[in-house]
Amino acid sequence: MTKTIPAYLRIHNGPSLETITTTPLPVDPVSRFWQTYSSTTGWRVDQGHSRGEMSTAMLPSTSDSAVDPAALPAISEFLQDDPDSVWDIPAVSRGAAQKLAAAALELTRLYRDSLQEIRRQEAELAASAIPGETAEPSGQLVDRLQKLLSRAAAATGCHAAALYLLDEQTTSLKLRACHGLPASRLTAPPRPLRGSRGDLECLVRDSVLIDDLSGVQASFWNSPEPFPSAIFVRLEEEDLPIGTLWLWPKMARQFTPRDGAAAQLAATGITAELSRAKLARHRERLSHTSRAVQAAAQWQLRQLPPAMEIAPGIVVDGWTESPRPWACSWHAWDVLPDGMVSLALAEADSNQLDGALIAATARAAFSAHSHYRHSVTDMLLRVSDSLWQTNTGDQIVSLLYAQFNPDTGEGRIASAGKIHAIIASDRGFRPVCSDTQSDPLGSSIDGRYADAEFRLQPGEVLVAVNAAVLDQETGLTQADWADCIRNAISSHDLPVLPAIRRGLAGKPTTKERSGVMLMRRK
């Protein structure tokens, strides 16, 4: 009897998508080692109690005993000596098994510690993927990323989640944090972006939902982990892609647009957390920098001498006002060994932080050269040589230096760069030097420096200021400057430098202002 085959196709019910065999989950290398240890030696490391404390015991291996002992502290002397059957007799002696287990436990601890350190480092590198300053270590960032990945997996019904970030050349993706995967995955080398169809697709689109990653689809989408389904979304900062977020379920399933939206929301939260960590570290760095700058500014302030009557009838005073926390100018005065009064005002050409360092270098050179006999031009030449020889870059400084005899009122003054000086009284003023007469220090090996003799009569004052005080936009004219001094001298109880500051009160403080005065009382 011949069986007739029908001329139509028959439809058979296959397994539903939900009943597809689950993909074996990745096994942690530590668990795999202890499984191999038990099957090879015939012993297993188990958890027991000894003297009321948690310890580790050596027990004969059974078919269902594969306990991860990573958290157990020590090897106990406890051992079951009466196996149930001859097949339970271990292949290795207890002593040898204990030695091997003790060494393995130590290696396990080192391995776990190394993975924990790798997790911290990867979290720091994840934060550095955000455009801007490089983030510094943050111990809590690891835990926050783990929590966000765990919530992302729970929100989408997935088992594992992984965060991959692009390198600076945008040619590869490195795993920076994961959930539901062995921590050893963090030690894997970066994946090349070329050929990673899934990552490339989600860098163009907001999210990609793949219900079936078996067969040809697995090689087509190039999933980093062997799971049956996946969601992957783009991570971006200010419309700039920085990486991808992958989510995998244990079993193949059909994803909905709601799952994709949840994954996008999780990606946004992860990016925000990375940005927040970077911003927090940046604020902390700025705080440290601000404290360091304030300490330097206080040091500069302590270097400036207070106003005083340096000799009978001779009053000296100085003033520095900077729009920045630091100052690039300084003033000084002293009584030289021969009884002459010295007076100096200096300002670095740069107004940045290096200007403050250049000014400090000039101050140190000035102090060093003040201890032996010199003329006013000798001082300028020696300070200029020091600036020229102590740095491969430009150290440009303006300096006015004067020596004054308090008994006779006679003196000599030399200037370099942008320093103005006049001698004024209640009847008028006469210029002593200006910024057009000489070169600044450090500008050339053989500089051109102006010097002149002067005589200070009783009731007159020598006042020197930097170029910002007489700036056309933010300072005073020379006539206004002289009027401020003359009015202060006419009012005997009115200090000279505060009078100049009051004249500048309505001007914008965008440039550093400084001045110095030497008054011979009547």
Coordinates of C-alpha atoms in Angstrom, one line a residue, residues 75-450:
I75 CA 41.5 27.0 55.7
S76 CA 40.2 25.0 58.7
E77 CA 41.5 21.7 60.0
F78 CA 38.0 20.2 59.9
L79 CA 37.7 17.2 57.5
Q80 CA 35.2 14.4 57.2
D81 CA 37.2 11.2 57.5
D82 CA 34.5 8.7 56.8
P83 CA 33.4 8.9 53.2
D84 CA 30.1 7.1 52.4
S85 CA 31.6 4.9 49.7
V86 CA 34.9 4.1 48.1
W87 CA 34.0 6.4 45.2
D88 CA 34.1 9.4 47.6
I89 CA 37.8 8.8 48.5
P90 CA 39.7 11.9 47.2
A91 CA 42.4 11.5 44.7
V92 CA 44.7 13.9 46.5
S93 CA 45.6 13.8 50.2
R94 CA 44.1 16.3 52.6
G95 CA 47.4 18.0 53.3
A96 CA 48.2 18.6 49.6
A97 CA 44.7 19.8 49.0
Q98 CA 44.9 22.2 51.9
K99 CA 48.2 23.7 50.6
L100 CA 46.8 24.0 47.1
A101 CA 43.5 25.6 48.4
A102 CA 45.4 28.0 50.6
A103 CA 47.5 29.2 47.7
A104 CA 44.4 29.4 45.5
L105 CA 42.5 31.5 48.1
E106 CA 45.4 34.0 48.2
L107 CA 45.5 34.2 44.4
T108 CA 41.7 34.6 44.5
R109 CA 41.9 37.5 46.9
L110 CA 44.6 39.2 44.7
Y111 CA 42.5 38.5 41.6
R112 CA 39.4 40.1 43.2
D113 CA 41.4 43.1 44.4
S114 CA 42.8 43.6 41.0
L115 CA 39.3 43.4 39.4
Q116 CA 38.1 46.0 41.9
E117 CA 40.9 48.3 41.0
I118 CA 40.2 47.8 37.3
R119 CA 36.6 48.7 38.0
R120 CA 37.6 51.9 39.6
Q121 CA 40.0 52.8 36.8
E122 CA 37.5 52.0 34.1
A123 CA 34.9 54.2 35.9
E124 CA 37.4 57.1 35.9
L125 CA 38.2 56.5 32.2
A126 CA 34.5 56.5 31.6
A127 CA 34.1 60.0 33.1
S128 CA 37.1 61.1 31.0
A129 CA 35.1 60.4 27.9
I130 CA 33.0 63.4 28.5
P131 CA 34.5 66.4 26.6
G132 CA 36.4 68.8 28.9
E133 CA 39.0 68.4 31.6
T134 CA 40.2 64.9 32.5
A135 CA 38.5 63.6 35.6
E136 CA 40.4 62.5 38.6
P137 CA 39.7 59.4 40.7
S138 CA 36.3 59.1 42.3
G139 CA 35.7 56.0 44.4
Q140 CA 31.9 56.4 44.5
L141 CA 31.5 56.6 40.7
V142 CA 32.0 52.9 40.3
D143 CA 29.1 52.1 42.6
R144 CA 26.8 54.7 41.0
L145 CA 27.5 53.3 37.6
Q146 CA 26.8 49.8 38.8
K147 CA 23.5 51.0 40.3
L148 CA 22.5 52.8 37.1
L149 CA 23.3 49.7 34.9
S150 CA 21.3 47.5 37.3
R151 CA 18.3 49.8 37.1
A152 CA 18.6 49.9 33.3
A153 CA 18.6 46.1 33.1
A154 CA 15.6 45.9 35.5
A155 CA 13.6 48.5 33.6
T156 CA 14.0 46.7 30.3
G157 CA 13.6 43.2 31.6
C158 CA 17.2 42.3 30.9
H159 CA 19.8 40.3 32.8
A160 CA 23.1 42.0 31.8
A161 CA 24.2 45.5 30.9
A162 CA 27.4 46.9 29.6
L163 CA 28.8 50.4 29.0
Y164 CA 31.2 50.8 26.0
L165 CA 32.9 54.2 25.4
L166 CA 34.8 55.5 22.4
D167 CA 38.4 56.3 22.6
E168 CA 39.9 59.7 21.7
Q169 CA 40.4 58.6 18.1
T170 CA 36.8 57.1 17.8
T171 CA 38.2 53.9 16.4
S172 CA 37.5 51.5 19.2
L173 CA 35.0 50.8 22.0
K174 CA 36.2 49.8 25.5
L175 CA 34.1 48.2 28.2
R176 CA 34.1 50.6 31.2
A177 CA 31.4 49.2 33.4
C178 CA 29.1 46.2 33.4
H179 CA 26.3 44.5 35.3
G180 CA 25.4 40.8 35.2
L181 CA 28.8 40.0 33.5
P182 CA 32.0 38.7 35.1
A183 CA 34.2 41.5 36.3
S184 CA 37.0 40.0 34.3
R185 CA 35.4 41.3 31.1
L186 CA 36.8 44.7 32.0
T187 CA 40.3 43.4 31.3
A188 CA 39.4 42.5 27.7
P189 CA 41.0 44.7 24.9
P190 CA 38.9 47.3 23.2
R191 CA 36.6 46.3 20.3
P192 CA 37.3 47.9 17.0
L193 CA 34.5 50.1 15.8
R194 CA 35.0 49.0 12.3
G195 CA 32.8 46.0 11.7
S196 CA 30.7 46.5 14.9
R197 CA 27.4 46.9 13.0
G198 CA 25.3 47.1 16.2
D199 CA 27.4 50.0 17.7
L200 CA 27.6 51.8 14.3
E201 CA 23.8 51.5 13.9
C202 CA 23.0 52.9 17.3
L203 CA 25.5 55.7 16.9
V204 CA 23.3 56.9 13.9
R205 CA 19.9 56.0 15.4
D206 CA 18.6 56.6 18.9
S207 CA 18.1 52.9 19.8
V208 CA 18.1 49.5 18.2
L209 CA 16.0 46.5 19.4
I210 CA 17.0 43.1 18.2
D211 CA 14.6 40.2 19.2
D212 CA 16.7 37.4 17.8
L213 CA 20.5 37.3 17.8
S214 CA 20.8 33.6 16.8
G215 CA 22.2 32.3 13.5
V216 CA 23.1 34.9 10.9
Q217 CA 21.8 37.8 13.0
A218 CA 24.6 37.1 15.6
S219 CA 27.4 37.7 13.1
F220 CA 25.5 40.5 11.4
W221 CA 25.0 42.6 14.5
N222 CA 28.3 41.5 16.1
S223 CA 27.0 41.5 19.7
P224 CA 29.9 41.7 22.3
E225 CA 28.2 39.0 24.4
P226 CA 26.5 35.7 23.3
F227 CA 22.9 36.5 24.4
P228 CA 19.7 35.7 22.4
S229 CA 18.4 39.3 22.2
A230 CA 19.7 42.8 22.8
I231 CA 18.9 46.5 23.1
F232 CA 21.6 49.0 22.3
V233 CA 21.4 52.7 22.5
R234 CA 23.7 55.7 21.9
L235 CA 25.3 57.7 24.7
E236 CA 25.9 61.3 23.8
E237 CA 27.1 64.5 25.4
E238 CA 25.9 67.8 23.8
D239 CA 25.0 65.9 20.6
L240 CA 28.4 64.3 20.5
P241 CA 28.4 60.4 20.5
I242 CA 30.6 59.1 23.3
G243 CA 29.7 55.4 23.4
T244 CA 27.0 52.7 23.5
L245 CA 24.9 51.0 26.1
W246 CA 24.1 47.3 25.6
L247 CA 21.3 45.4 27.4
W248 CA 20.8 41.6 27.1
P249 CA 18.0 39.3 28.5
K250 CA 18.6 35.7 29.6
M251 CA 16.0 34.5 27.1
A252 CA 15.1 35.7 23.6
R253 CA 12.1 38.1 23.8
Q254 CA 10.3 40.6 21.8
F255 CA 11.1 44.2 22.8
T256 CA 8.6 47.0 22.7
P257 CA 9.1 50.7 22.0
R258 CA 8.7 51.2 25.7
D259 CA 11.8 49.1 26.3
G260 CA 13.7 51.2 23.9
A261 CA 12.6 54.4 25.5
A262 CA 13.6 53.0 29.0
A263 CA 17.0 52.2 27.6
Q264 CA 17.4 55.7 26.2
L265 CA 16.4 57.2 29.5
A266 CA 19.0 55.0 31.2
A267 CA 21.7 56.1 28.8
T268 CA 20.8 59.7 29.5
G269 CA 21.1 59.1 33.2
I270 CA 24.5 57.4 32.8
T271 CA 25.8 60.3 30.7
A272 CA 24.5 62.8 33.3
E273 CA 26.2 60.8 36.0
L274 CA 29.5 60.9 34.1
S275 CA 29.2 64.6 33.5
R276 CA 28.3 65.2 37.2
A277 CA 31.4 63.3 38.3
K278 CA 33.6 65.2 36.0
L279 CA 32.1 68.5 37.1
A280 CA 32.5 67.6 40.8
R281 CA 36.2 66.8 40.2
H282 CA 36.6 70.0 38.2
R283 CA 35.1 72.0 41.0
E284 CA 37.3 70.3 43.5
R285 CA 40.4 71.1 41.4
L286 CA 39.3 74.7 41.0
S287 CA 38.9 74.9 44.8
H288 CA 42.4 73.5 45.3
T289 CA 43.8 76.0 42.7
S290 CA 41.9 78.9 44.3
R291 CA 43.3 78.1 47.7
A292 CA 46.8 77.8 46.3
V293 CA 46.5 81.2 44.5
Q294 CA 45.1 82.8 47.7
A295 CA 48.1 81.4 49.6
A296 CA 50.5 82.9 47.0
A297 CA 48.6 86.2 47.2
Q298 CA 48.9 86.3 50.9
W299 CA 52.6 85.6 50.6
Q300 CA 52.9 88.5 48.2
L301 CA 51.1 90.8 50.6
R302 CA 53.4 89.9 53.4
Q303 CA 56.4 90.9 51.3
L304 CA 55.2 94.5 50.9
P305 CA 56.6 96.8 53.6
P306 CA 54.1 99.0 55.6
A307 CA 54.1 102.8 55.4
M308 CA 56.6 104.3 57.8
E309 CA 58.9 107.2 58.7
I310 CA 62.0 105.7 57.4
A311 CA 64.2 108.6 58.6
P312 CA 63.5 111.8 60.5
G313 CA 61.1 113.8 58.4
I314 CA 61.1 111.2 55.6
V315 CA 57.8 109.2 55.0
V316 CA 57.5 106.4 52.5
D317 CA 54.4 104.6 51.4
G318 CA 53.3 102.1 48.7
W319 CA 50.2 100.8 47.1
T320 CA 49.2 97.9 44.8
E321 CA 45.7 97.2 43.5
S322 CA 45.1 94.2 41.2
P323 CA 41.9 92.9 39.5
R324 CA 43.2 89.4 39.9
P325 CA 44.0 87.4 43.1
W326 CA 47.7 87.8 42.5
A327 CA 49.8 90.9 41.8
C328 CA 52.5 91.4 39.2
S329 CA 54.1 94.4 40.9
W330 CA 55.9 95.2 44.1
H331 CA 57.4 98.1 46.0
A332 CA 60.3 98.3 48.5
W333 CA 62.4 100.7 50.5
D334 CA 65.4 100.4 52.8
V335 CA 68.2 102.3 54.5
L336 CA 71.5 101.4 52.8
P337 CA 74.7 100.9 54.8
D338 CA 75.9 104.4 53.9
G339 CA 72.7 106.0 55.3
M340 CA 71.0 106.6 51.9
V341 CA 67.3 105.7 51.6
S342 CA 66.5 103.4 48.7
L343 CA 63.1 103.3 47.0
A344 CA 61.9 100.9 44.3
L345 CA 58.7 100.2 42.3
A346 CA 58.6 97.3 39.8
E347 CA 56.0 95.6 37.6
A348 CA 56.2 92.5 35.4
D349 CA 55.1 92.9 31.8
S350 CA 52.8 89.8 31.9
N351 CA 49.6 90.1 33.9
Q352 CA 49.1 86.4 34.2
L353 CA 50.3 84.0 36.9
D354 CA 53.7 83.8 35.3
G355 CA 53.9 87.6 35.7
A356 CA 53.7 87.1 39.5
L357 CA 56.5 84.6 39.3
I358 CA 58.6 86.9 37.2
A359 CA 58.0 89.8 39.6
A360 CA 59.1 87.5 42.5
T361 CA 62.3 86.7 40.6
A362 CA 63.0 90.4 40.1
R363 CA 62.3 91.0 43.8
A364 CA 64.8 88.3 44.8
A365 CA 67.5 89.7 42.4
F366 CA 66.9 93.2 43.7
S367 CA 67.3 92.0 47.3
A368 CA 70.5 90.1 46.5
H369 CA 72.1 93.1 44.8
S370 CA 71.2 95.5 47.5
H371 CA 73.8 94.2 50.0
Y372 CA 76.8 95.8 48.4
R373 CA 77.8 99.2 47.1
H374 CA 76.1 100.1 43.9
S375 CA 74.7 103.1 41.9
V376 CA 71.1 103.3 40.7
T377 CA 72.1 102.3 37.1
D378 CA 74.2 99.4 38.5
M379 CA 71.1 98.0 40.2
L380 CA 69.1 98.1 37.0
L381 CA 71.9 96.4 35.0
R382 CA 72.3 93.6 37.6
V383 CA 68.6 92.9 37.9
S384 CA 68.3 92.8 34.1
D385 CA 71.3 90.4 33.9
S386 CA 69.6 88.1 36.5
L387 CA 66.3 88.1 34.6
W388 CA 68.2 87.4 31.3
Q389 CA 70.2 84.5 32.7
T390 CA 67.6 82.7 34.9
N391 CA 65.1 81.8 32.2
T392 CA 65.0 80.7 28.6
G393 CA 61.9 82.8 28.0
D394 CA 61.1 86.4 28.2
Q395 CA 61.1 88.0 31.7
I396 CA 60.2 91.6 31.0
V397 CA 60.1 93.9 34.0
S398 CA 59.7 97.7 34.5
L399 CA 61.7 99.0 37.5
L400 CA 62.2 102.5 39.0
Y401 CA 65.0 102.8 41.6
A402 CA 66.0 105.8 43.6
Q403 CA 68.6 106.6 46.2
F404 CA 67.9 109.6 48.5
N405 CA 70.0 111.5 51.1
P406 CA 67.6 112.3 54.0
D407 CA 70.0 115.0 55.3
T408 CA 70.5 117.1 52.1
G409 CA 67.4 116.1 50.1
E410 CA 69.5 115.2 47.1
G411 CA 69.1 112.0 45.3
R412 CA 69.5 110.0 42.0
I413 CA 66.8 108.1 40.2
A414 CA 66.9 105.5 37.3
S415 CA 64.0 103.9 35.5
A416 CA 63.5 101.1 33.0
G417 CA 60.2 100.4 31.2
K418 CA 56.7 101.8 31.9
I419 CA 57.1 103.7 35.2
H420 CA 56.2 107.4 35.6
A421 CA 57.5 109.7 38.3
I422 CA 57.0 113.3 39.3
I423 CA 58.0 115.6 42.2
A424 CA 55.1 117.6 43.4
S425 CA 54.2 120.2 46.0
D426 CA 51.3 122.5 46.8
R427 CA 52.5 124.9 44.2
G428 CA 52.9 122.5 41.2
F429 CA 54.9 119.5 39.9
R430 CA 57.8 118.7 37.7
P431 CA 58.4 115.4 35.8
V432 CA 61.3 113.1 36.7
C433 CA 60.9 110.2 34.3
S434 CA 58.4 108.7 31.9
D435 CA 57.8 105.4 30.1
T436 CA 59.3 106.6 26.8
Q437 CA 62.8 107.2 28.1
S438 CA 64.2 103.7 28.6
D439 CA 63.8 100.0 27.8
P440 CA 62.3 97.5 30.3
L441 CA 64.6 95.1 32.1
G442 CA 65.2 91.7 30.4
S443 CA 64.3 93.0 26.9
S444 CA 67.9 93.0 25.7
I445 CA 71.5 92.3 26.9
D446 CA 72.5 96.0 26.7
G447 CA 69.4 98.0 27.8
R448 CA 68.9 101.7 27.6
Y449 CA 68.1 103.1 31.0
A450 CA 67.4 106.7 32.0

